[in-house]
Amino acid sequence: MLVNSRVRRLVVTAATEGSRKLKEIQPSWANPDSDEPPPWAREEGRSSSSSSSTSQESLEVPFFVYLLASAITAIAAIGSVFEYSSKNPVLGVLESDSIFYTPVIGFVAFTGIPTSVFLWFKSVEAANKEAAEQDKRDD
């Protein structure tokens, strides 16, 4: 039996119309010979050069600050409900036989839960806004 010792290789290359469009989609800053900085570098350049204009703009609170405030407010509100039901003052600022005990605990309980929900919604809005800005910078 004869075994053919020659190895034949077949190499197939193809260029499709889709691969041509892929180069068109590539942003101009991604080309190796381009001097244009990427979008995130452009943002850093603007923010460092316009430090005086940022004092005129409103301060944007990051989403995690809203989220932390929401969690603390919810814990305080739920804790005040348990404190009122057990008549056991945790912090000892007001004793349970004080005339101000029920109004203060009631105020914290009834305003704390809606406030924590509001702060939670604000954190979601702030996170969505930051994500949209990042998406714009990425495009």
mmCIF file of N, CA and C in Angstrom:
data_model
loop_
_atom_site.group_PDB
_atom_site.id
_atom_site.type_symbol
_atom_site.label_atom_id
_atom_site.label_comp_id
_atom_site.label_asym_id
_atom_site.label_seq_id
_atom_site.Cartn_x
_atom_site.Cartn_y
_atom_site.Cartn_z
ATOM 1 N N MET A 1 0.827 -1.164 0.000
ATOM 2 C CA MET A 1 0.000 0.000 0.000
ATOM 3 C C MET A 1 0.880 1.239 0.000
ATOM 4 N N LEU A 2 0.532 2.191 -0.828
ATOM 5 C CA LEU A 2 1.288 3.430 -0.936
ATOM 6 C C LEU A 2 0.600 4.526 -0.134
ATOM 7 N N VAL A 3 1.383 5.238 0.628
ATOM 8 C CA VAL A 3 0.851 6.357 1.400
ATOM 9 C C VAL A 3 1.398 7.628 0.788
ATOM 10 N N ASN A 4 0.520 8.516 0.480
ATOM 11 C CA ASN A 4 0.927 9.784 -0.119
ATOM 12 C C ASN A 4 1.489 10.678 0.977
ATOM 13 N N SER A 5 2.734 11.040 0.870
ATOM 14 C CA SER A 5 3.381 11.836 1.904
ATOM 15 C C SER A 5 3.228 13.335 1.680
ATOM 16 N N ARG A 6 2.648 13.712 0.585
ATOM 17 C CA ARG A 6 2.451 15.144 0.346
ATOM 18 C C ARG A 6 1.206 15.629 1.070
ATOM 19 N N VAL A 7 1.357 16.732 1.746
ATOM 20 C CA VAL A 7 0.229 17.331 2.451
ATOM 21 C C VAL A 7 -0.250 18.519 1.638
ATOM 22 N N ARG A 8 -1.515 18.531 1.376
ATOM 23 C CA ARG A 8 -2.075 19.649 0.626
ATOM 24 C C ARG A 8 -2.905 20.500 1.573
ATOM 25 N N ARG A 9 -2.691 21.767 1.492
ATOM 26 C CA ARG A 9 -3.460 22.695 2.329
ATOM 27 C C ARG A 9 -4.338 23.537 1.436
ATOM 28 N N LEU A 10 -5.514 23.737 1.902
ATOM 29 C CA LEU A 10 -6.456 24.577 1.181
ATOM 30 C C LEU A 10 -6.780 25.763 2.075
ATOM 31 N N VAL A 11 -6.461 26.936 1.637
ATOM 32 C CA VAL A 11 -6.723 28.147 2.401
ATOM 33 C C VAL A 11 -7.785 28.940 1.661
ATOM 34 N N VAL A 12 -8.859 29.239 2.348
ATOM 35 C CA VAL A 12 -9.954 29.988 1.743
ATOM 36 C C VAL A 12 -10.110 31.291 2.503
ATOM 37 N N THR A 13 -10.082 32.375 1.800
ATOM 38 C CA THR A 13 -10.350 33.676 2.400
ATOM 39 C C THR A 13 -11.473 34.326 1.623
ATOM 40 N N ALA A 14 -12.274 35.055 2.339
ATOM 41 C CA ALA A 14 -13.398 35.721 1.688
ATOM 42 C C ALA A 14 -13.619 37.065 2.344
ATOM 43 N N ALA A 15 -13.977 37.997 1.540
ATOM 44 C CA ALA A 15 -14.331 39.318 2.049
ATOM 45 C C ALA A 15 -15.797 39.538 1.731
ATOM 46 N N THR A 16 -16.534 39.814 2.758
ATOM 47 C CA THR A 16 -17.966 40.036 2.549
ATOM 48 C C THR A 16 -18.262 41.518 2.618
ATOM 49 N N GLU A 17 -19.444 41.845 2.209
ATOM 50 C CA GLU A 17 -19.854 43.246 2.268
ATOM 51 C C GLU A 17 -19.981 43.703 3.718
ATOM 52 N N GLY A 18 -20.339 42.781 4.606
ATOM 53 C CA GLY A 18 -20.464 43.113 6.021
ATOM 54 C C GLY A 18 -19.140 43.493 6.650
ATOM 55 N N SER A 19 -18.049 42.861 6.202
ATOM 56 C CA SER A 19 -16.747 43.207 6.767
ATOM 57 C C SER A 19 -16.302 44.588 6.320
ATOM 58 N N ARG A 20 -16.731 45.018 5.155
ATOM 59 C CA ARG A 20 -16.411 46.365 4.687
ATOM 60 C C ARG A 20 -17.146 47.395 5.553
ATOM 61 N N LYS A 21 -18.386 47.101 5.913
ATOM 62 C CA LYS A 21 -19.161 48.028 6.741
ATOM 63 C C LYS A 21 -18.610 48.092 8.158
ATOM 64 N N LEU A 22 -17.972 47.026 8.589
ATOM 65 C CA LEU A 22 -17.418 46.993 9.939
ATOM 66 C C LEU A 22 -16.355 48.064 10.115
ATOM 67 N N LYS A 23 -15.550 48.302 9.094
ATOM 68 C CA LYS A 23 -14.541 49.358 9.192
ATOM 69 C C LYS A 23 -15.184 50.731 9.254
ATOM 70 N N GLU A 24 -16.323 50.910 8.588
ATOM 71 C CA GLU A 24 -16.998 52.199 8.604
ATOM 72 C C GLU A 24 -17.582 52.497 9.977
ATOM 73 N N ILE A 25 -17.974 51.466 10.703
ATOM 74 C CA ILE A 25 -18.567 51.646 12.026
ATOM 75 C C ILE A 25 -17.498 52.019 13.054
ATOM 76 N N GLN A 26 -16.274 51.630 12.819
ATOM 77 C CA GLN A 26 -15.193 51.904 13.763
ATOM 78 C C GLN A 26 -15.019 53.415 13.916
ATOM 79 N N PRO A 27 -15.014 53.915 15.155
ATOM 80 C CA PRO A 27 -14.885 55.362 15.356
ATOM 81 C C PRO A 27 -13.524 55.881 14.899
ATOM 82 N N SER A 28 -13.490 57.149 14.584
ATOM 83 C CA SER A 28 -12.260 57.742 14.044
ATOM 84 C C SER A 28 -11.123 57.745 15.063
ATOM 85 N N TRP A 29 -11.434 57.854 16.343
ATOM 86 C CA TRP A 29 -10.376 57.883 17.345
ATOM 87 C C TRP A 29 -9.725 56.518 17.530
ATOM 88 N N ALA A 30 -10.362 55.435 17.024
ATOM 89 C CA ALA A 30 -9.815 54.089 17.196
ATOM 90 C C ALA A 30 -8.779 53.737 16.137
ATOM 91 N N ASN A 31 -8.652 54.550 15.101
ATOM 92 C CA ASN A 31 -7.641 54.295 14.077
ATOM 93 C C ASN A 31 -6.249 54.511 14.660
ATOM 94 N N PRO A 32 -5.294 53.646 14.317
ATOM 95 C CA PRO A 32 -3.946 53.768 14.896
ATOM 96 C C PRO A 32 -3.236 55.072 14.541
ATOM 97 N N ASP A 33 -3.510 55.637 13.370
ATOM 98 C CA ASP A 33 -2.811 56.857 12.963
ATOM 99 C C ASP A 33 -3.562 58.131 13.335
ATOM 100 N N SER A 34 -4.630 58.004 14.113
ATOM 101 C CA SER A 34 -5.440 59.166 14.483
ATOM 102 C C SER A 34 -4.863 59.867 15.709
ATOM 103 N N ASP A 35 -4.887 61.190 15.686
ATOM 104 C CA ASP A 35 -4.455 61.982 16.840
ATOM 105 C C ASP A 35 -5.621 62.360 17.739
ATOM 106 N N GLU A 36 -6.828 61.986 17.347
ATOM 107 C CA GLU A 36 -8.023 62.332 18.116
ATOM 108 C C GLU A 36 -8.087 61.480 19.385
ATOM 109 N N PRO A 37 -8.268 62.107 20.551
ATOM 110 C CA PRO A 37 -8.333 61.324 21.792
ATOM 111 C C PRO A 37 -9.680 60.604 21.910
ATOM 112 N N PRO A 38 -9.730 59.504 22.659
ATOM 113 C CA PRO A 38 -10.999 58.813 22.876
ATOM 114 C C PRO A 38 -11.965 59.689 23.674
ATOM 115 N N PRO A 39 -13.257 59.366 23.659
ATOM 116 C CA PRO A 39 -14.247 60.227 24.327
ATOM 117 C C PRO A 39 -13.979 60.451 25.807
ATOM 118 N N TRP A 40 -13.525 59.429 26.520
ATOM 119 C CA TRP A 40 -13.286 59.619 27.954
ATOM 120 C C TRP A 40 -12.105 60.544 28.208
ATOM 121 N N ALA A 41 -11.134 60.574 27.308
ATOM 122 C CA ALA A 41 -10.007 61.497 27.461
ATOM 123 C C ALA A 41 -10.431 62.921 27.135
ATOM 124 N N ARG A 42 -11.371 63.070 26.197
ATOM 125 C CA ARG A 42 -11.876 64.412 25.883
ATOM 126 C C ARG A 42 -12.627 64.991 27.067
ATOM 127 N N GLU A 43 -13.400 64.170 27.761
ATOM 128 C CA GLU A 43 -14.140 64.636 28.937
ATOM 129 C C GLU A 43 -13.191 65.089 30.036
ATOM 130 N N GLU A 44 -12.103 64.355 30.241
ATOM 131 C CA GLU A 44 -11.137 64.737 31.272
ATOM 132 C C GLU A 44 -10.477 66.057 30.933
ATOM 133 N N GLY A 45 -10.197 66.284 29.670
ATOM 134 C CA GLY A 45 -9.573 67.533 29.245
ATOM 135 C C GLY A 45 -10.489 68.720 29.449
ATOM 136 N N ARG A 46 -11.767 68.530 29.162
ATOM 137 C CA ARG A 46 -12.732 69.623 29.349
ATOM 138 C C ARG A 46 -12.945 69.947 30.818
ATOM 139 N N SER A 47 -13.027 68.915 31.640
ATOM 140 C CA SER A 47 -13.310 69.162 33.053
ATOM 141 C C SER A 47 -12.131 69.833 33.752
ATOM 142 N N SER A 48 -10.909 69.538 33.339
ATOM 143 C CA SER A 48 -9.766 70.176 33.992
ATOM 144 C C SER A 48 -9.579 71.609 33.519
ATOM 145 N N SER A 49 -9.935 71.892 32.257
ATOM 146 C CA SER A 49 -9.747 73.249 31.743
ATOM 147 C C SER A 49 -10.877 74.188 32.147
ATOM 148 N N SER A 50 -12.031 73.638 32.472
ATOM 149 C CA SER A 50 -13.171 74.497 32.802
ATOM 150 C C SER A 50 -13.555 74.357 34.267
ATOM 151 N N SER A 51 -12.593 74.506 35.150
ATOM 152 C CA SER A 51 -12.884 74.373 36.572
ATOM 153 C C SER A 51 -13.709 75.541 37.087
ATOM 154 N N SER A 52 -13.612 76.706 36.452
ATOM 155 C CA SER A 52 -14.405 77.848 36.900
ATOM 156 C C SER A 52 -15.860 77.705 36.489
ATOM 157 N N SER A 53 -16.130 77.021 35.372
ATOM 158 C CA SER A 53 -17.516 76.863 34.941
ATOM 159 C C SER A 53 -18.242 75.819 35.775
ATOM 160 N N THR A 54 -17.521 74.905 36.426
ATOM 161 C CA THR A 54 -18.184 73.907 37.250
ATOM 162 C C THR A 54 -18.756 74.521 38.512
ATOM 163 N N SER A 55 -18.227 75.650 38.945
ATOM 164 C CA SER A 55 -18.790 76.293 40.125
ATOM 165 C C SER A 55 -20.156 76.890 39.815
ATOM 166 N N GLN A 56 -20.398 77.223 38.542
ATOM 167 C CA GLN A 56 -21.691 77.769 38.153
ATOM 168 C C GLN A 56 -22.722 76.671 37.938
ATOM 169 N N GLU A 57 -22.280 75.456 37.610
ATOM 170 C CA GLU A 57 -23.191 74.346 37.389
ATOM 171 C C GLU A 57 -23.687 73.813 38.724
ATOM 172 N N SER A 58 -24.837 73.137 38.674
ATOM 173 C CA SER A 58 -25.370 72.565 39.902
ATOM 174 C C SER A 58 -24.594 71.296 40.257
ATOM 175 N N LEU A 59 -24.497 71.036 41.534
ATOM 176 C CA LEU A 59 -23.777 69.876 42.027
ATOM 177 C C LEU A 59 -24.667 68.649 41.875
ATOM 178 N N GLU A 60 -24.157 67.617 41.217
ATOM 179 C CA GLU A 60 -24.914 66.387 41.038
ATOM 180 C C GLU A 60 -24.471 65.378 42.088
ATOM 181 N N VAL A 61 -25.438 64.878 42.843
ATOM 182 C CA VAL A 61 -25.154 63.913 43.896
ATOM 183 C C VAL A 61 -25.067 62.526 43.261
ATOM 184 N N PRO A 62 -24.026 61.742 43.560
ATOM 185 C CA PRO A 62 -23.919 60.392 43.002
ATOM 186 C C PRO A 62 -25.042 59.489 43.514
ATOM 187 N N PHE A 63 -25.365 58.473 42.736
ATOM 188 C CA PHE A 63 -26.501 57.616 43.067
ATOM 189 C C PHE A 63 -26.306 56.877 44.380
ATOM 190 N N PHE A 64 -25.068 56.517 44.730
ATOM 191 C CA PHE A 64 -24.860 55.738 45.947
ATOM 192 C C PHE A 64 -25.119 56.563 47.210
ATOM 193 N N VAL A 65 -25.033 57.884 47.123
ATOM 194 C CA VAL A 65 -25.355 58.730 48.278
ATOM 195 C C VAL A 65 -26.857 58.665 48.544
ATOM 196 N N TYR A 66 -27.651 58.775 47.466
ATOM 197 C CA TYR A 66 -29.103 58.628 47.611
ATOM 198 C C TYR A 66 -29.456 57.245 48.150
ATOM 199 N N LEU A 67 -28.784 56.224 47.645
ATOM 200 C CA LEU A 67 -29.085 54.862 48.058
ATOM 201 C C LEU A 67 -28.738 54.633 49.525
ATOM 202 N N LEU A 68 -27.616 55.170 49.964
ATOM 203 C CA LEU A 68 -27.218 55.045 51.366
ATOM 204 C C LEU A 68 -28.191 55.789 52.278
ATOM 205 N N ALA A 69 -28.580 56.998 51.873
ATOM 206 C CA ALA A 69 -29.542 57.766 52.667
ATOM 207 C C ALA A 69 -30.886 57.052 52.729
ATOM 208 N N SER A 70 -31.286 56.421 51.634
ATOM 209 C CA SER A 70 -32.538 55.670 51.608
ATOM 210 C C SER A 70 -32.494 54.495 52.579
ATOM 211 N N ALA A 71 -31.379 53.780 52.597
ATOM 212 C CA ALA A 71 -31.252 52.630 53.492
ATOM 213 C C ALA A 71 -31.267 53.059 54.956
ATOM 214 N N ILE A 72 -30.551 54.126 55.272
ATOM 215 C CA ILE A 72 -30.512 54.608 56.660
ATOM 216 C C ILE A 72 -31.891 55.079 57.106
ATOM 217 N N THR A 73 -32.591 55.797 56.232
ATOM 218 C CA THR A 73 -33.926 56.294 56.567
ATOM 219 C C THR A 73 -34.907 55.141 56.757
ATOM 220 N N ALA A 74 -34.831 54.130 55.903
ATOM 221 C CA ALA A 74 -35.726 52.978 56.036
ATOM 222 C C ALA A 74 -35.451 52.213 57.327
ATOM 223 N N ILE A 75 -34.181 52.057 57.667
ATOM 224 C CA ILE A 75 -33.837 51.364 58.914
ATOM 225 C C ILE A 75 -34.354 52.139 60.119
ATOM 226 N N ALA A 76 -34.212 53.460 60.094
ATOM 227 C CA ALA A 76 -34.705 54.280 61.209
ATOM 228 C C ALA A 76 -36.222 54.205 61.315
ATOM 229 N N ALA A 77 -36.917 54.224 60.180
ATOM 230 C CA ALA A 77 -38.380 54.182 60.203
ATOM 231 C C ALA A 77 -38.885 52.841 60.729
ATOM 232 N N ILE A 78 -38.331 51.760 60.233
ATOM 233 C CA ILE A 78 -38.759 50.437 60.693
ATOM 234 C C ILE A 78 -38.358 50.230 62.153
ATOM 235 N N GLY A 79 -37.184 50.715 62.518
ATOM 236 C CA GLY A 79 -36.757 50.606 63.912
ATOM 237 C C GLY A 79 -37.659 51.372 64.855
ATOM 238 N N SER A 80 -38.156 52.524 64.413
ATOM 239 C CA SER A 80 -39.050 53.298 65.278
ATOM 240 C C SER A 80 -40.395 52.596 65.454
ATOM 241 N N VAL A 81 -40.839 51.854 64.445
ATOM 242 C CA VAL A 81 -42.077 51.075 64.592
ATOM 243 C C VAL A 81 -41.877 49.993 65.647
ATOM 244 N N PHE A 82 -40.754 49.288 65.583
ATOM 245 C CA PHE A 82 -40.480 48.255 66.582
ATOM 246 C C PHE A 82 -40.267 48.863 67.965
ATOM 247 N N GLU A 83 -39.616 50.008 68.017
ATOM 248 C CA GLU A 83 -39.391 50.663 69.309
ATOM 249 C C GLU A 83 -40.716 51.077 69.942
ATOM 250 N N TYR A 84 -41.625 51.592 69.131
ATOM 251 C CA TYR A 84 -42.926 52.013 69.667
ATOM 252 C C TYR A 84 -43.740 50.805 70.121
ATOM 253 N N SER A 85 -43.694 49.724 69.361
ATOM 254 C CA SER A 85 -44.498 48.554 69.727
ATOM 255 C C SER A 85 -43.972 47.868 70.988
ATOM 256 N N SER A 86 -42.670 47.915 71.235
ATOM 257 C CA SER A 86 -42.124 47.269 72.429
ATOM 258 C C SER A 86 -41.979 48.231 73.606
ATOM 259 N N LYS A 87 -42.159 49.531 73.356
ATOM 260 C CA LYS A 87 -42.004 50.578 74.386
ATOM 261 C C LYS A 87 -40.639 50.495 75.060
ATOM 262 N N ASN A 88 -39.641 50.130 74.276
ATOM 263 C CA ASN A 88 -38.287 49.996 74.787
ATOM 264 C C ASN A 88 -37.393 50.987 74.043
ATOM 265 N N PRO A 89 -37.097 52.157 74.653
ATOM 266 C CA PRO A 89 -36.263 53.142 73.966
ATOM 267 C C PRO A 89 -34.847 52.617 73.748
ATOM 268 N N VAL A 90 -34.413 52.617 72.511
ATOM 269 C CA VAL A 90 -33.105 52.070 72.168
ATOM 270 C C VAL A 90 -32.005 53.076 72.478
ATOM 271 N N LEU A 91 -32.154 54.302 72.017
ATOM 272 C CA LEU A 91 -31.113 55.306 72.217
ATOM 273 C C LEU A 91 -31.183 55.963 73.589
ATOM 274 N N GLY A 92 -32.319 55.943 74.217
ATOM 275 C CA GLY A 92 -32.454 56.535 75.535
ATOM 276 C C GLY A 92 -32.597 58.038 75.534
ATOM 277 N N VAL A 93 -32.833 58.640 74.374
ATOM 278 C CA VAL A 93 -33.013 60.085 74.310
ATOM 279 C C VAL A 93 -34.363 60.457 74.910
ATOM 280 N N LEU A 94 -35.393 59.709 74.541
ATOM 281 C CA LEU A 94 -36.737 59.914 75.090
ATOM 282 C C LEU A 94 -37.197 58.632 75.767
ATOM 283 N N GLU A 95 -37.674 58.758 76.973
ATOM 284 C CA GLU A 95 -38.230 57.601 77.669
ATOM 285 C C GLU A 95 -39.647 57.349 77.166
ATOM 286 N N SER A 96 -40.126 56.130 77.317
ATOM 287 C CA SER A 96 -41.434 55.769 76.770
ATOM 288 C C SER A 96 -42.590 56.460 77.491
ATOM 289 N N ASP A 97 -42.365 56.992 78.696
ATOM 290 C CA ASP A 97 -43.437 57.697 79.401
ATOM 291 C C ASP A 97 -43.412 59.203 79.141
ATOM 292 N N SER A 98 -42.513 59.668 78.280
ATOM 293 C CA SER A 98 -42.444 61.089 77.938
ATOM 294 C C SER A 98 -43.604 61.463 77.019
ATOM 295 N N ILE A 99 -44.029 62.721 77.114
ATOM 296 C CA ILE A 99 -45.124 63.204 76.279
ATOM 297 C C ILE A 99 -44.696 63.328 74.812
ATOM 298 N N PHE A 100 -43.392 63.470 74.577
ATOM 299 C CA PHE A 100 -42.882 63.625 73.209
ATOM 300 C C PHE A 100 -42.535 62.292 72.540
ATOM 301 N N TYR A 101 -42.586 61.194 73.299
ATOM 302 C CA TYR A 101 -42.163 59.896 72.775
ATOM 303 C C TYR A 101 -43.012 59.459 71.576
ATOM 304 N N THR A 102 -44.307 59.447 71.733
ATOM 305 C CA THR A 102 -45.194 58.996 70.654
ATOM 306 C C THR A 102 -45.146 59.911 69.434
ATOM 307 N N PRO A 103 -45.198 61.250 69.592
ATOM 308 C CA PRO A 103 -45.126 62.085 68.382
ATOM 309 C C PRO A 103 -43.800 61.966 67.627
ATOM 310 N N VAL A 104 -42.696 61.879 68.360
ATOM 311 C CA VAL A 104 -41.396 61.789 67.687
ATOM 312 C C VAL A 104 -41.255 60.447 66.969
ATOM 313 N N ILE A 105 -41.588 59.370 67.658
ATOM 314 C CA ILE A 105 -41.496 58.042 67.042
ATOM 315 C C ILE A 105 -42.476 57.937 65.871
ATOM 316 N N GLY A 106 -43.679 58.476 66.035
ATOM 317 C CA GLY A 106 -44.664 58.453 64.945
ATOM 318 C C GLY A 106 -44.211 59.258 63.747
ATOM 319 N N PHE A 107 -43.603 60.421 64.007
ATOM 320 C CA PHE A 107 -43.102 61.248 62.905
ATOM 321 C C PHE A 107 -42.027 60.506 62.113
ATOM 322 N N VAL A 108 -41.101 59.879 62.820
ATOM 323 C CA VAL A 108 -40.028 59.146 62.142
ATOM 324 C C VAL A 108 -40.602 57.964 61.356
ATOM 325 N N ALA A 109 -41.575 57.276 61.937
ATOM 326 C CA ALA A 109 -42.147 56.106 61.262
ATOM 327 C C ALA A 109 -42.956 56.505 60.030
ATOM 328 N N PHE A 110 -43.816 57.522 60.165
ATOM 329 C CA PHE A 110 -44.719 57.874 59.062
ATOM 330 C C PHE A 110 -44.057 58.700 57.968
ATOM 331 N N THR A 111 -43.018 59.430 58.291
ATOM 332 C CA THR A 111 -42.328 60.183 57.236
ATOM 333 C C THR A 111 -41.090 59.451 56.725
ATOM 334 N N GLY A 112 -40.566 58.534 57.503
ATOM 335 C CA GLY A 112 -39.342 57.845 57.109
ATOM 336 C C GLY A 112 -39.518 56.898 55.942
ATOM 337 N N ILE A 113 -40.606 56.161 55.928
ATOM 338 C CA ILE A 113 -40.814 55.191 54.850
ATOM 339 C C ILE A 113 -41.037 55.892 53.506
ATOM 340 N N PRO A 114 -41.929 56.898 53.404
ATOM 341 C CA PRO A 114 -42.044 57.596 52.112
ATOM 342 C C PRO A 114 -40.755 58.311 51.705
ATOM 343 N N THR A 115 -40.038 58.839 52.677
ATOM 344 C CA THR A 115 -38.775 59.510 52.361
ATOM 345 C C THR A 115 -37.756 58.518 51.817
ATOM 346 N N SER A 116 -37.687 57.337 52.403
ATOM 347 C CA SER A 116 -36.735 56.337 51.907
ATOM 348 C C SER A 116 -37.115 55.862 50.508
ATOM 349 N N VAL A 117 -38.411 55.756 50.227
ATOM 350 C CA VAL A 117 -38.847 55.383 48.873
ATOM 351 C C VAL A 117 -38.471 56.479 47.883
ATOM 352 N N PHE A 118 -38.682 57.741 48.259
ATOM 353 C CA PHE A 118 -38.311 58.863 47.394
ATOM 354 C C PHE A 118 -36.808 58.866 47.117
ATOM 355 N N LEU A 119 -36.003 58.661 48.155
ATOM 356 C CA LEU A 119 -34.551 58.639 47.977
ATOM 357 C C LEU A 119 -34.106 57.462 47.112
ATOM 358 N N TRP A 120 -34.805 56.339 47.243
ATOM 359 C CA TRP A 120 -34.478 55.193 46.405
ATOM 360 C C TRP A 120 -34.758 55.506 44.931
ATOM 361 N N PHE A 121 -35.908 56.131 44.652
ATOM 362 C CA PHE A 121 -36.218 56.518 43.272
ATOM 363 C C PHE A 121 -35.200 57.523 42.740
ATOM 364 N N LYS A 122 -34.769 58.460 43.585
ATOM 365 C CA LYS A 122 -33.745 59.420 43.158
ATOM 366 C C LYS A 122 -32.428 58.705 42.838
ATOM 367 N N SER A 123 -32.089 57.675 43.606
ATOM 368 C CA SER A 123 -30.855 56.933 43.317
ATOM 369 C C SER A 123 -30.957 56.204 41.986
ATOM 370 N N VAL A 124 -32.132 55.662 41.681
ATOM 371 C CA VAL A 124 -32.321 54.990 40.389
ATOM 372 C C VAL A 124 -32.228 56.003 39.253
ATOM 373 N N GLU A 125 -32.837 57.177 39.426
ATOM 374 C CA GLU A 125 -32.749 58.231 38.404
ATOM 375 C C GLU A 125 -31.300 58.659 38.180
ATOM 376 N N ALA A 126 -30.568 58.865 39.264
ATOM 377 C CA ALA A 126 -29.175 59.299 39.146
ATOM 378 C C ALA A 126 -28.323 58.222 38.478
ATOM 379 N N ALA A 127 -28.559 56.958 38.817
ATOM 380 C CA ALA A 127 -27.796 55.871 38.195
ATOM 381 C C ALA A 127 -28.117 55.765 36.711
ATOM 382 N N ASN A 128 -29.391 55.918 36.351
ATOM 383 C CA ASN A 128 -29.768 55.872 34.935
ATOM 384 C C ASN A 128 -29.167 57.037 34.167
ATOM 385 N N LYS A 129 -29.121 58.208 34.794
ATOM 386 C CA LYS A 129 -28.533 59.376 34.134
ATOM 387 C C LYS A 129 -27.038 59.167 33.907
ATOM 388 N N GLU A 130 -26.344 58.641 34.914
ATOM 389 C CA GLU A 130 -24.914 58.364 34.763
ATOM 390 C C GLU A 130 -24.670 57.312 33.685
ATOM 391 N N ALA A 131 -25.536 56.298 33.624
ATOM 392 C CA ALA A 131 -25.379 55.258 32.605
ATOM 393 C C ALA A 131 -25.618 55.818 31.209
ATOM 394 N N ALA A 132 -26.606 56.702 31.068
ATOM 395 C CA ALA A 132 -26.878 57.308 29.761
ATOM 396 C C ALA A 132 -25.715 58.193 29.319
ATOM 397 N N GLU A 133 -25.141 58.944 30.250
ATOM 398 C CA GLU A 133 -23.982 59.777 29.911
ATOM 399 C C GLU A 133 -22.786 58.918 29.507
ATOM 400 N N GLN A 134 -22.597 57.801 30.189
ATOM 401 C CA GLN A 134 -21.498 56.901 29.833
ATOM 402 C C GLN A 134 -21.734 56.276 28.462
ATOM 403 N N ASP A 135 -22.993 55.936 28.166
ATOM 404 C CA ASP A 135 -23.305 55.391 26.843
ATOM 405 C C ASP A 135 -23.024 56.406 25.748
ATOM 406 N N LYS A 136 -23.338 57.684 26.001
ATOM 407 C CA LYS A 136 -23.055 58.729 25.011
ATOM 408 C C LYS A 136 -21.556 58.864 24.794
ATOM 409 N N ARG A 137 -20.778 58.786 25.878
ATOM 410 C CA ARG A 137 -19.326 58.892 25.763
ATOM 411 C C ARG A 137 -18.731 57.691 25.030
ATOM 412 N N ASP A 138 -19.345 56.526 25.194
ATOM 413 C CA ASP A 138 -18.831 55.316 24.553
ATOM 414 C C ASP A 138 -19.112 55.280 23.060
ATOM 415 N N ASP A 139 -20.144 55.974 22.620
ATOM 416 C CA ASP A 139 -20.485 55.956 21.184
ATOM 417 C C ASP A 139 -19.631 56.848 20.408
#
